[in-house]
Coordinates of C-alpha atoms in Angstrom, one line a residue:
Chain A
M182 CA -22.2 14.4 -36.6
R183 CA -24.2 11.5 -37.8
G184 CA -21.3 10.2 -39.9
F185 CA -19.1 10.4 -36.9
L186 CA -21.5 8.5 -34.7
T187 CA -21.9 5.7 -37.2
A188 CA -18.1 5.5 -37.6
A189 CA -17.7 5.4 -33.8
S190 CA -20.3 2.7 -33.2
F191 CA -18.7 0.7 -36.1
A192 CA -15.3 1.0 -34.4
A193 CA -16.8 -0.1 -31.1
L194 CA -18.4 -3.1 -32.7
L195 CA -15.1 -4.1 -34.3
L196 CA -13.4 -3.8 -30.9
L197 CA -16.0 -6.0 -29.2
A198 CA -15.6 -8.6 -31.9
G199 CA -11.9 -8.5 -31.5
C200 CA -12.2 -9.2 -27.8
S201 CA -14.6 -12.2 -28.0
G202 CA -12.8 -13.6 -31.1
G203 CA -10.3 -15.8 -29.4
N204 CA -11.6 -19.0 -27.9
E205 CA -9.3 -18.8 -24.8
T206 CA -10.1 -20.3 -21.4
K207 CA -9.0 -18.0 -18.6
L208 CA -7.7 -19.2 -15.3
V209 CA -7.4 -16.7 -12.4
I210 CA -5.0 -17.6 -9.6
T211 CA -4.6 -15.3 -6.6
G212 CA -3.0 -15.3 -3.2
S213 CA 0.4 -15.7 -1.4
S214 CA 3.1 -13.2 -2.4
T215 CA 5.6 -15.9 -1.6
I216 CA 4.2 -18.2 -4.2
A217 CA 3.1 -15.7 -6.9
P218 CA 6.6 -15.3 -8.6
V219 CA 7.2 -19.0 -9.0
M220 CA 3.6 -19.6 -10.1
A221 CA 3.9 -16.8 -12.7
D222 CA 6.9 -18.6 -14.2
I223 CA 5.1 -22.0 -14.1
A224 CA 2.1 -20.4 -15.7
S225 CA 4.0 -19.0 -18.6
D226 CA 5.5 -22.5 -19.3
F227 CA 2.0 -23.9 -19.0
E228 CA 0.6 -21.4 -21.4
S229 CA 3.2 -22.2 -24.1
A230 CA 2.4 -25.9 -23.7
N231 CA -1.4 -25.3 -23.8
P232 CA -2.1 -22.4 -26.2
G233 CA -5.8 -22.4 -25.5
I234 CA -5.5 -21.5 -21.9
Q235 CA -4.5 -18.1 -20.4
V236 CA -3.4 -18.0 -16.8
N237 CA -3.5 -14.8 -14.8
V238 CA -1.5 -14.8 -11.5
Q239 CA -2.1 -12.1 -8.9
S240 CA -0.4 -11.7 -5.6
G241 CA -2.3 -10.4 -2.5
G242 CA -1.6 -12.7 0.5
S243 CA -2.7 -16.2 1.3
S244 CA -5.9 -15.2 3.1
R245 CA -6.9 -13.3 0.0
G246 CA -6.3 -16.4 -2.1
I247 CA -8.4 -18.5 0.1
A248 CA -11.2 -15.9 0.3
D249 CA -11.1 -15.5 -3.5
V250 CA -11.6 -19.2 -4.0
E251 CA -14.5 -19.2 -1.5
R252 CA -16.1 -16.2 -3.3
G253 CA -15.5 -17.8 -6.7
T254 CA -13.5 -14.8 -7.9
A255 CA -10.4 -17.0 -8.4
D256 CA -10.2 -20.5 -9.9
I257 CA -7.2 -21.4 -7.8
G258 CA -5.8 -19.9 -4.6
M259 CA -2.2 -19.8 -3.5
A260 CA -1.6 -20.3 0.2
S261 CA 1.8 -20.4 1.8
R262 CA 0.4 -22.0 5.0
D263 CA -1.9 -25.1 5.5
L264 CA -5.6 -24.6 5.6
R265 CA -7.1 -24.0 9.0
E266 CA -9.9 -26.0 10.5
E267 CA -12.6 -23.5 9.4
E268 CA -11.3 -23.6 5.9
S269 CA -11.1 -27.4 5.7
H270 CA -14.1 -27.6 3.2
L271 CA -11.6 -26.5 0.6
N272 CA -9.0 -28.7 -1.1
Q273 CA -5.3 -28.3 -0.5
H274 CA -2.7 -29.3 -3.1
T275 CA 0.8 -29.1 -1.7
F276 CA 3.3 -28.7 -4.4
A277 CA 6.4 -27.5 -2.6
R278 CA 8.1 -26.8 0.8
D279 CA 9.7 -23.6 1.9
G280 CA 11.5 -22.3 4.9
I281 CA 11.2 -19.0 6.6
T282 CA 14.4 -17.3 7.4
M283 CA 15.4 -14.4 9.6
I284 CA 17.1 -11.7 7.5
V285 CA 19.3 -8.8 8.6
H286 CA 21.0 -6.0 6.7
A287 CA 24.1 -7.1 4.8
D288 CA 26.3 -4.9 7.0
N289 CA 25.2 -6.6 10.2
P290 CA 28.1 -8.9 11.3
L291 CA 25.6 -11.4 12.9
D292 CA 25.5 -14.8 11.3
S293 CA 23.3 -16.8 13.5
L294 CA 20.3 -16.3 15.9
D295 CA 18.6 -18.6 18.2
T296 CA 14.8 -18.8 18.7
E297 CA 14.9 -17.2 22.2
T298 CA 16.8 -14.2 20.9
V299 CA 14.4 -13.7 18.0
R300 CA 11.5 -13.9 20.5
R301 CA 13.2 -11.2 22.7
L302 CA 13.9 -9.0 19.6
Y303 CA 10.2 -9.2 18.6
L304 CA 9.0 -8.5 22.1
G305 CA 11.0 -5.3 22.1
E306 CA 13.3 -6.5 24.9
I307 CA 16.5 -5.8 22.9
D308 CA 17.0 -2.2 21.6
S309 CA 20.5 -2.4 20.1
W310 CA 22.6 -4.9 18.2
A311 CA 25.5 -3.8 20.5
A312 CA 24.0 -6.2 23.0
M313 CA 25.0 -9.1 20.9
T314 CA 27.8 -8.0 18.6
D315 CA 30.1 -4.9 18.2
Y316 CA 27.6 -3.5 15.6
D317 CA 26.2 -0.3 17.2
E318 CA 22.9 0.1 15.4
P319 CA 19.4 0.4 17.0
V320 CA 17.2 -2.6 16.3
S321 CA 14.3 -2.1 13.8
V322 CA 11.8 -4.9 13.9
V323 CA 10.1 -5.5 10.6
H324 CA 6.9 -7.4 11.0
K325 CA 4.1 -8.6 8.7
S326 CA 0.5 -7.3 8.7
E327 CA -2.3 -9.5 9.9
G328 CA -3.7 -12.0 7.4
R329 CA -0.3 -12.9 6.0
A330 CA 0.7 -16.6 6.0
T331 CA 4.3 -15.9 6.7
L332 CA 3.2 -14.0 9.9
A333 CA 1.0 -16.9 11.0
V334 CA 3.8 -19.5 10.5
F335 CA 6.3 -17.3 12.2
L336 CA 4.1 -16.5 15.3
A337 CA 3.2 -20.1 15.7
F338 CA 6.8 -21.3 15.6
M339 CA 8.1 -18.5 17.9
E340 CA 5.2 -19.0 20.2
L341 CA 4.4 -15.3 20.1
D342 CA 1.1 -13.6 20.5
N343 CA 0.7 -10.9 17.8
D344 CA -0.6 -8.3 20.4
S345 CA 2.6 -8.5 22.4
V346 CA 4.9 -8.1 19.4
R347 CA 6.5 -4.6 19.3
P348 CA 7.2 -3.9 15.6
D349 CA 8.9 -0.8 14.2
L350 CA 7.6 -1.4 10.7
V351 CA 4.6 -3.4 9.4
V352 CA 4.7 -4.5 5.8
G353 CA 2.5 -6.6 3.5
E354 CA 4.4 -8.3 0.7
N355 CA 7.6 -10.2 1.0
Q356 CA 9.2 -7.8 -1.4
Q357 CA 8.4 -4.9 0.9
A358 CA 10.0 -6.7 3.8
I359 CA 13.1 -7.3 1.8
Q360 CA 13.3 -3.7 0.6
S361 CA 12.8 -2.4 4.1
V362 CA 15.6 -4.5 5.6
A363 CA 17.9 -3.6 2.7
G364 CA 17.3 0.1 3.4
N365 CA 17.9 0.0 7.1
P366 CA 21.2 -1.1 8.7
G367 CA 19.6 -2.0 12.0
A368 CA 16.6 -3.9 10.6
I369 CA 15.6 -7.5 11.2
G370 CA 12.8 -9.3 9.3
Y371 CA 11.6 -12.7 8.3
V372 CA 10.8 -13.9 4.7
S373 CA 10.6 -17.0 2.7
I374 CA 14.0 -18.6 2.1
G375 CA 13.2 -18.7 -1.6
A376 CA 12.6 -15.0 -1.8
A377 CA 15.6 -14.2 0.5
E378 CA 18.1 -16.3 -1.6
H379 CA 16.7 -15.0 -4.8
E380 CA 17.1 -11.3 -3.8
A381 CA 20.4 -11.7 -1.9
G382 CA 21.7 -13.4 -5.1
R383 CA 20.8 -10.4 -7.1
G384 CA 22.9 -8.2 -4.8
V385 CA 20.2 -6.7 -2.6
S386 CA 21.8 -5.9 0.7
I387 CA 20.2 -8.4 3.0
K388 CA 21.7 -11.4 4.7
P389 CA 19.8 -14.5 5.7
V390 CA 21.1 -15.7 9.1
A391 CA 21.2 -19.2 10.5
L392 CA 18.4 -20.2 13.0
D393 CA 19.4 -22.3 16.0
G394 CA 22.6 -23.2 14.2
V395 CA 21.1 -24.4 10.9
S396 CA 21.8 -22.3 7.9
P397 CA 18.8 -21.5 5.8
D398 CA 19.5 -23.3 2.5
P399 CA 17.2 -25.3 0.4
E400 CA 19.0 -28.6 1.3
A401 CA 18.3 -28.1 5.0
V402 CA 14.7 -27.5 4.2
A403 CA 14.5 -30.6 2.0
S404 CA 16.1 -32.8 4.7
G405 CA 13.7 -31.4 7.3
E406 CA 16.7 -30.1 9.4
F407 CA 15.8 -26.5 9.1
P408 CA 13.3 -25.8 11.9
L409 CA 11.0 -23.1 10.5
T410 CA 9.3 -24.6 7.4
R411 CA 5.9 -24.8 5.8
N412 CA 4.0 -26.2 2.8
L413 CA 3.3 -24.1 -0.3
N414 CA -0.2 -25.0 -1.5
L415 CA -2.7 -24.4 -4.2
V416 CA -6.3 -24.3 -3.0
T417 CA -9.5 -25.1 -4.8
D418 CA -13.2 -25.3 -3.9
G419 CA -15.1 -28.5 -4.8
E420 CA -15.1 -29.7 -8.4
V421 CA -12.7 -27.7 -10.7
G422 CA -13.0 -27.0 -14.4
E423 CA -11.0 -28.9 -17.0
A424 CA -8.4 -26.2 -17.5
A425 CA -7.9 -25.8 -13.7
Q426 CA -7.4 -29.5 -13.3
Q427 CA -4.9 -29.5 -16.2
F428 CA -3.0 -26.8 -14.4
L429 CA -3.0 -28.5 -11.0
D430 CA -1.7 -31.7 -12.7
Y431 CA 1.0 -29.7 -14.4
V432 CA 2.1 -28.0 -11.1
G433 CA 2.2 -31.4 -9.3
S434 CA 4.1 -33.1 -12.1
Q435 CA 7.9 -33.2 -12.5
A436 CA 7.6 -30.7 -15.4
S437 CA 7.4 -27.8 -13.0
D438 CA 10.1 -29.0 -10.6
E439 CA 12.9 -27.1 -12.3
R440 CA 11.0 -23.8 -12.0
I441 CA 10.3 -24.5 -8.3
R442 CA 14.0 -25.1 -7.7
D443 CA 14.9 -21.9 -9.6
H444 CA 13.0 -20.1 -6.9
F445 CA 14.8 -21.9 -4.1
F446 CA 11.8 -23.9 -3.0
I447 CA 11.7 -27.7 -2.6
P448 CA 9.3 -29.5 -5.0
V449 CA 7.3 -32.1 -3.0
N450 CA 8.6 -34.7 -5.3
D451 CA 12.0 -34.1 -3.8
A452 CA 11.2 -33.5 -0.2
A453 CA 11.8 -36.2 2.5
S454 CA 8.3 -36.6 4.0
Chain B
M176 CA -30.6 23.0 -32.1
T177 CA -27.0 22.0 -31.4
D178 CA -27.2 24.2 -28.3
R179 CA -30.1 22.3 -26.9
V180 CA -28.4 18.9 -27.6
V181 CA -25.2 20.0 -25.9
R182 CA -27.2 21.4 -22.9
L183 CA -29.2 18.2 -22.6
L184 CA -26.0 16.0 -22.9
S185 CA -24.1 18.0 -20.3
G186 CA -27.0 18.0 -18.0
L187 CA -27.3 14.3 -18.3
M188 CA -23.5 13.9 -17.6
A189 CA -23.8 16.1 -14.5
I190 CA -26.7 14.0 -13.2
C191 CA -24.8 10.8 -13.9
A192 CA -21.7 12.1 -12.0
A193 CA -23.8 13.1 -9.0
A194 CA -25.7 9.9 -9.1
V195 CA -22.5 7.8 -9.1
L196 CA -21.2 9.7 -6.1
L197 CA -24.5 9.2 -4.2
L198 CA -24.5 5.6 -5.1
I199 CA -21.0 5.1 -3.8
M200 CA -22.0 6.8 -0.5
A201 CA -25.1 4.8 -0.2
E202 CA -23.2 1.5 -0.9
M203 CA -20.5 2.5 1.6
A204 CA -23.2 3.2 4.2
R205 CA -25.0 0.0 3.5
A206 CA -21.8 -2.1 3.7
A207 CA -20.8 -0.4 6.9
W208 CA -24.2 -0.5 8.5
P209 CA -23.8 -3.9 10.3
A210 CA -20.6 -2.7 11.9
L211 CA -22.4 0.4 13.1
T212 CA -25.0 -1.7 14.8
R213 CA -22.7 -4.4 16.2
V214 CA -19.6 -2.4 17.3
P215 CA -20.4 0.4 19.8
V216 CA -19.4 3.9 18.8
S217 CA -17.4 4.2 21.9
E218 CA -15.2 1.3 20.6
W219 CA -14.6 2.3 16.9
L220 CA -14.4 6.0 17.5
L221 CA -12.5 6.2 20.7
S222 CA -10.5 3.0 21.2
A223 CA -7.0 2.6 19.7
H224 CA -6.9 -1.2 20.0
W225 CA -7.2 -2.8 16.6
S226 CA -6.9 -6.5 16.4
P227 CA -9.4 -7.9 13.9
S228 CA -8.6 -11.6 14.6
G229 CA -9.3 -10.9 18.3
G230 CA -12.5 -8.9 17.6
D231 CA -11.1 -5.5 18.6
F232 CA -12.0 -2.8 16.2
G233 CA -10.7 0.6 17.5
L234 CA -10.1 3.0 14.7
A235 CA -9.2 6.1 16.8
S236 CA -5.4 5.9 16.6
M237 CA -5.5 5.4 12.8
L238 CA -8.0 8.2 12.3
A239 CA -5.8 10.5 14.3
A240 CA -2.8 9.4 12.3
S241 CA -4.6 10.1 9.0
L242 CA -5.7 13.6 10.1
L243 CA -2.3 14.5 11.6
T244 CA -0.2 13.4 8.7
S245 CA -2.4 15.3 6.3
A246 CA -2.5 18.4 8.4
G247 CA 1.3 18.2 8.7
A248 CA 1.7 18.0 5.0
L249 CA -0.6 20.9 4.5
L250 CA 1.3 23.0 7.0
I251 CA 4.5 22.5 5.0
A252 CA 3.2 22.5 1.5
G253 CA 0.7 25.4 2.0
P254 CA 3.0 28.2 2.9
A255 CA 5.8 26.9 0.7
G256 CA 3.4 26.7 -2.2
V257 CA 2.2 30.3 -1.7
V258 CA 5.7 31.7 -1.5
L259 CA 6.8 29.8 -4.5
G260 CA 3.7 30.7 -6.5
A261 CA 3.9 34.3 -5.6
W262 CA 7.6 34.4 -6.5
M263 CA 6.8 32.8 -9.9
H264 CA 4.1 35.3 -10.6
L265 CA 5.9 38.4 -9.4
A266 CA 9.6 38.0 -9.6
A267 CA 10.6 35.1 -11.8
P268 CA 11.9 35.9 -15.3
G269 CA 9.5 34.9 -18.0
W270 CA 11.4 31.8 -19.3
L271 CA 11.9 30.4 -15.8
R272 CA 8.2 30.9 -15.0
G273 CA 7.1 28.9 -18.0
G274 CA 9.6 26.2 -17.2
L275 CA 8.5 26.0 -13.6
R276 CA 4.9 25.9 -14.5
T277 CA 5.5 22.9 -16.8
L278 CA 7.6 21.3 -14.1
Q279 CA 4.9 21.7 -11.4
G280 CA 2.2 20.4 -13.8
L281 CA 4.4 17.4 -14.4
M282 CA 5.0 16.8 -10.7
A283 CA 1.3 17.0 -10.1
G284 CA 0.8 14.2 -12.6
I285 CA 3.4 11.7 -11.2
P286 CA 1.6 8.7 -9.9
S287 CA 1.6 8.5 -6.1
V288 CA 3.2 5.0 -6.1
V289 CA 6.3 6.6 -7.7
Y290 CA 6.5 9.2 -4.8
G291 CA 6.1 6.2 -2.4
L292 CA 8.9 4.3 -4.1
W293 CA 11.2 7.3 -4.0
G294 CA 10.3 7.8 -0.4
L295 CA 11.0 4.2 0.5
I296 CA 14.3 4.1 -1.4
T297 CA 15.7 7.6 -0.7
L298 CA 13.9 9.3 2.1
V299 CA 13.4 6.4 4.5
P300 CA 17.2 5.6 4.7
L301 CA 17.9 9.3 5.1
V302 CA 15.4 9.8 7.9
N303 CA 16.7 6.6 9.4
T304 CA 20.1 8.2 10.1
V305 CA 18.4 10.8 12.4
A306 CA 15.3 9.0 13.5
P307 CA 15.4 5.2 13.2
P308 CA 13.5 3.1 12.0
G309 CA 13.1 5.7 9.2
A310 CA 9.6 4.8 8.1
V311 CA 7.9 7.1 10.5
M312 CA 5.2 9.8 10.6
L313 CA 7.7 12.5 9.6
T314 CA 8.6 10.6 6.4
A315 CA 4.9 10.2 5.5
I316 CA 4.4 14.0 6.1
L317 CA 7.3 14.9 3.9
V318 CA 6.2 12.6 1.0
L319 CA 2.6 13.9 1.2
A320 CA 3.9 17.5 1.4
L321 CA 5.9 16.9 -1.8
M322 CA 2.9 15.5 -3.5
I323 CA 0.6 18.5 -2.7
L324 CA 3.3 21.2 -3.1
P325 CA 3.0 21.5 -6.9
L326 CA -0.8 21.9 -6.7
S327 CA -0.4 24.6 -4.1
V328 CA 2.0 26.4 -6.4
L329 CA -0.3 26.1 -9.3
V330 CA -3.4 27.2 -7.3
T331 CA -1.5 30.3 -6.1
D332 CA -0.2 31.1 -9.6
A333 CA -3.7 30.7 -11.1
A334 CA -5.4 32.8 -8.4
L335 CA -2.8 35.6 -8.9
S336 CA -3.2 35.5 -12.6
Q337 CA -7.0 36.2 -12.2
I338 CA -6.3 39.6 -10.8
P339 CA -6.2 42.3 -13.6
D340 CA -2.8 43.7 -14.4
Q341 CA -4.2 47.1 -13.6
A342 CA -4.1 46.4 -9.9
L343 CA -0.4 45.6 -10.0
Q344 CA 0.4 48.5 -12.2
S345 CA -1.4 50.9 -9.9
A346 CA 0.6 49.5 -7.0
R347 CA 3.8 50.0 -8.9
A348 CA 2.8 53.5 -9.8
L349 CA 2.4 54.2 -6.0
A350 CA 6.0 53.0 -5.7
L351 CA 5.1 49.9 -3.6
S352 CA 7.8 47.3 -3.4
R353 CA 7.1 43.8 -4.7
W354 CA 6.5 42.5 -1.3
G355 CA 4.3 45.5 -0.5
S356 CA 2.2 45.2 -3.6
F357 CA 1.8 41.4 -2.9
R358 CA 0.8 41.9 0.7
S359 CA -1.5 44.9 0.3
V360 CA -2.9 44.5 -3.2
L361 CA -2.7 40.9 -4.5
W362 CA -3.0 38.8 -1.4
P363 CA -6.3 40.3 -0.1
R364 CA -7.9 39.7 -3.5
A365 CA -6.5 36.2 -4.1
R366 CA -6.6 35.0 -0.5
A367 CA -10.0 33.2 -0.6
A368 CA -9.1 31.3 -3.8
I369 CA -5.7 30.4 -2.6
V370 CA -6.7 29.2 0.8
S371 CA -9.6 27.2 -0.3
G372 CA -7.6 25.7 -3.2
I373 CA -4.9 24.6 -0.8
V374 CA -7.2 23.3 1.8
L375 CA -8.9 21.2 -0.9
Q376 CA -5.5 19.4 -1.1
F377 CA -6.2 18.1 2.4
G378 CA -8.7 15.7 0.9
R379 CA -6.1 14.4 -1.5
A380 CA -3.6 14.0 1.4
L381 CA -6.2 12.2 3.5
G382 CA -7.1 9.8 0.7
E383 CA -3.5 9.0 -0.3
T384 CA -2.8 5.3 0.2
M385 CA 0.1 3.8 -1.6
A386 CA 2.7 6.5 -1.0
V387 CA 1.8 6.6 2.7
L388 CA 1.7 2.8 3.0
M389 CA 5.2 2.5 1.7
V390 CA 6.8 5.1 4.1
A391 CA 4.7 5.4 7.3
G392 CA 5.8 2.2 9.0
N393 CA 2.2 1.0 9.5
V394 CA 2.4 0.2 13.2
I395 CA -0.9 0.8 14.9
R396 CA -0.3 3.3 17.7
W397 CA -1.3 6.8 18.7
P398 CA 0.6 9.4 16.6
D399 CA 2.3 11.0 19.6
S400 CA 5.7 11.4 18.0
L401 CA 7.0 12.5 14.6
T402 CA 9.7 9.9 14.8
A403 CA 7.5 6.9 15.5
P404 CA 5.7 4.8 12.8
V405 CA 2.0 5.2 12.4
R406 CA -0.8 3.5 10.3
T407 CA -3.3 5.6 8.5
I408 CA -6.9 4.5 7.8
T409 CA -6.2 4.2 4.1
A410 CA -3.0 2.1 4.6
N411 CA -5.0 -0.1 6.9
I412 CA -7.7 -0.6 4.3
A413 CA -5.0 -1.4 1.7
L414 CA -3.3 -3.9 4.0
E415 CA -6.3 -5.8 5.1
M416 CA -9.1 -5.4 2.5
G417 CA -7.8 -8.3 0.5
Y418 CA -8.6 -10.9 3.0
A419 CA -11.0 -9.4 5.4
S420 CA -14.5 -10.9 5.7
G421 CA -17.5 -10.6 8.0
L422 CA -17.4 -8.0 10.7
H423 CA -13.8 -7.1 9.9
L424 CA -14.7 -6.2 6.3
E425 CA -17.7 -4.2 7.5
V426 CA -15.5 -2.2 9.9
L427 CA -13.1 -1.5 7.1
Y428 CA -16.1 -0.1 5.1
L429 CA -16.9 2.0 8.2
S430 CA -13.4 3.4 8.3
G431 CA -13.8 4.4 4.6
L432 CA -17.1 6.0 5.4
L433 CA -15.4 7.9 8.2
L434 CA -12.8 9.3 5.8
L435 CA -15.6 10.3 3.4
V436 CA -17.4 12.1 6.2
A437 CA -14.2 13.9 7.3
V438 CA -13.5 15.1 3.7
A439 CA -17.1 16.2 3.3
L440 CA -17.0 18.2 6.5
M441 CA -13.8 19.7 5.4
M442 CA -15.3 20.8 2.1
G443 CA -18.3 22.3 3.8
L444 CA -16.1 24.3 6.1
I445 CA -14.1 25.6 3.3
Q446 CA -17.1 26.7 1.2
R447 CA -18.4 28.6 4.2
G448 CA -15.0 29.9 5.2
A449 CA -14.0 31.1 1.8
G450 CA -17.0 33.4 1.7
N451 CA -15.9 35.1 4.9
L452 CA -12.3 35.5 4.0

């Protein structure tokens, strides 16, 4: 018994020593599910360039990213909307632009929607796609839950009040929105153009549709022609540590632009301002 | 000597476990307290209007959705579990019984997010063909039922195995059929254990988050139709806890406390009821 205890405590000690052995700095980045995939890619590039720093990227929504930075549980937050007035004591670092596109199921013959039709769809005034095309499926409105940046940007652009929206399905992450539209022939949803292009390219059965006659491609976002766009930001609170500053510089530099384009976003260095 | 050490250690463990539970309850109550004082009971318990950014904190429709989906799942999985468990115990050939038992154990161990993913990818499109949009209360009930079914089967099987073989042999000697011996000999003796074991699953169903979040549709409304989406308390906490702050956060704690109380009430009722069965 005693021998066992000694051995066990020795093993525990060894384990502890193993954990604190490396001299790594850890960076925690949380927030927007739109930004998280591209940030994870940038972070792994950054880690290979800076072996002493470990970057941990977690998704959970823009508001969570902002709240985490305020609470100090994250070094950097990711927000796919601009900071609001009550959040203006934080610092915003815009690194890319993104558009939000309406998506429908790949079988839906519709190619284009105008703002007024989208409004009416989300207010529950149109029940069936047969009203617009010869596609006889009931409309399923996929909406985002409160606190999501994509929701806030969408509502503001469509001039909709969240209480009057009549959704059939409420989801959190972008990925869930895409999955839900792909699994339902009558569904309509809205997601980041980056995420939509990425998934549609992988063969997921969704189709991004043009909004007010402008097709949702990265060029139209870069030129400012696509109407529904937003900034992708990193958020920090006050003075940041050396590693965090290094990371912010890396994301802002041209070194990360390739990754940003891979995800169909527009690096700020490219965007017409 | 060793006996005393073991007794002391296990006693200590038991106290620790109970203390942790009490601490959780105390912390929940503390975190929810400001909401209790600032939001009137008539609002959070009776109103169905939930709009945290607008300052409306009605939990009633979500609480109803939680209770109804769990009850629905129990209604499906309970009887089905008893029938399957009884069949396994009485009628299944030995090799099949062993295989089924292993399978049920395996099913009970599958993480809930896997059930949710299966529900989202397979069940939702299927339900969508009869009741669009597919992610509706019925889908949530079916996924939950599937999750508690294996445990209902195992509980029934275990309760029946507790009964001495003698009872069954006597029944056979009296030329009772399988159904007859189950109904008049086994069921009366195993009933209390089976029913309480199954109703305990209600707590699991009530607390299930991920699987329900993925298939229930999450629209806040009264659960007045099986084919309309609903949002349960747990799904709401999962969707909003990440960013909530201030009063909103406190009301979310309150909703968690509400679930805890519901489960505790349920357990109390079962313990009393089981004695009388």
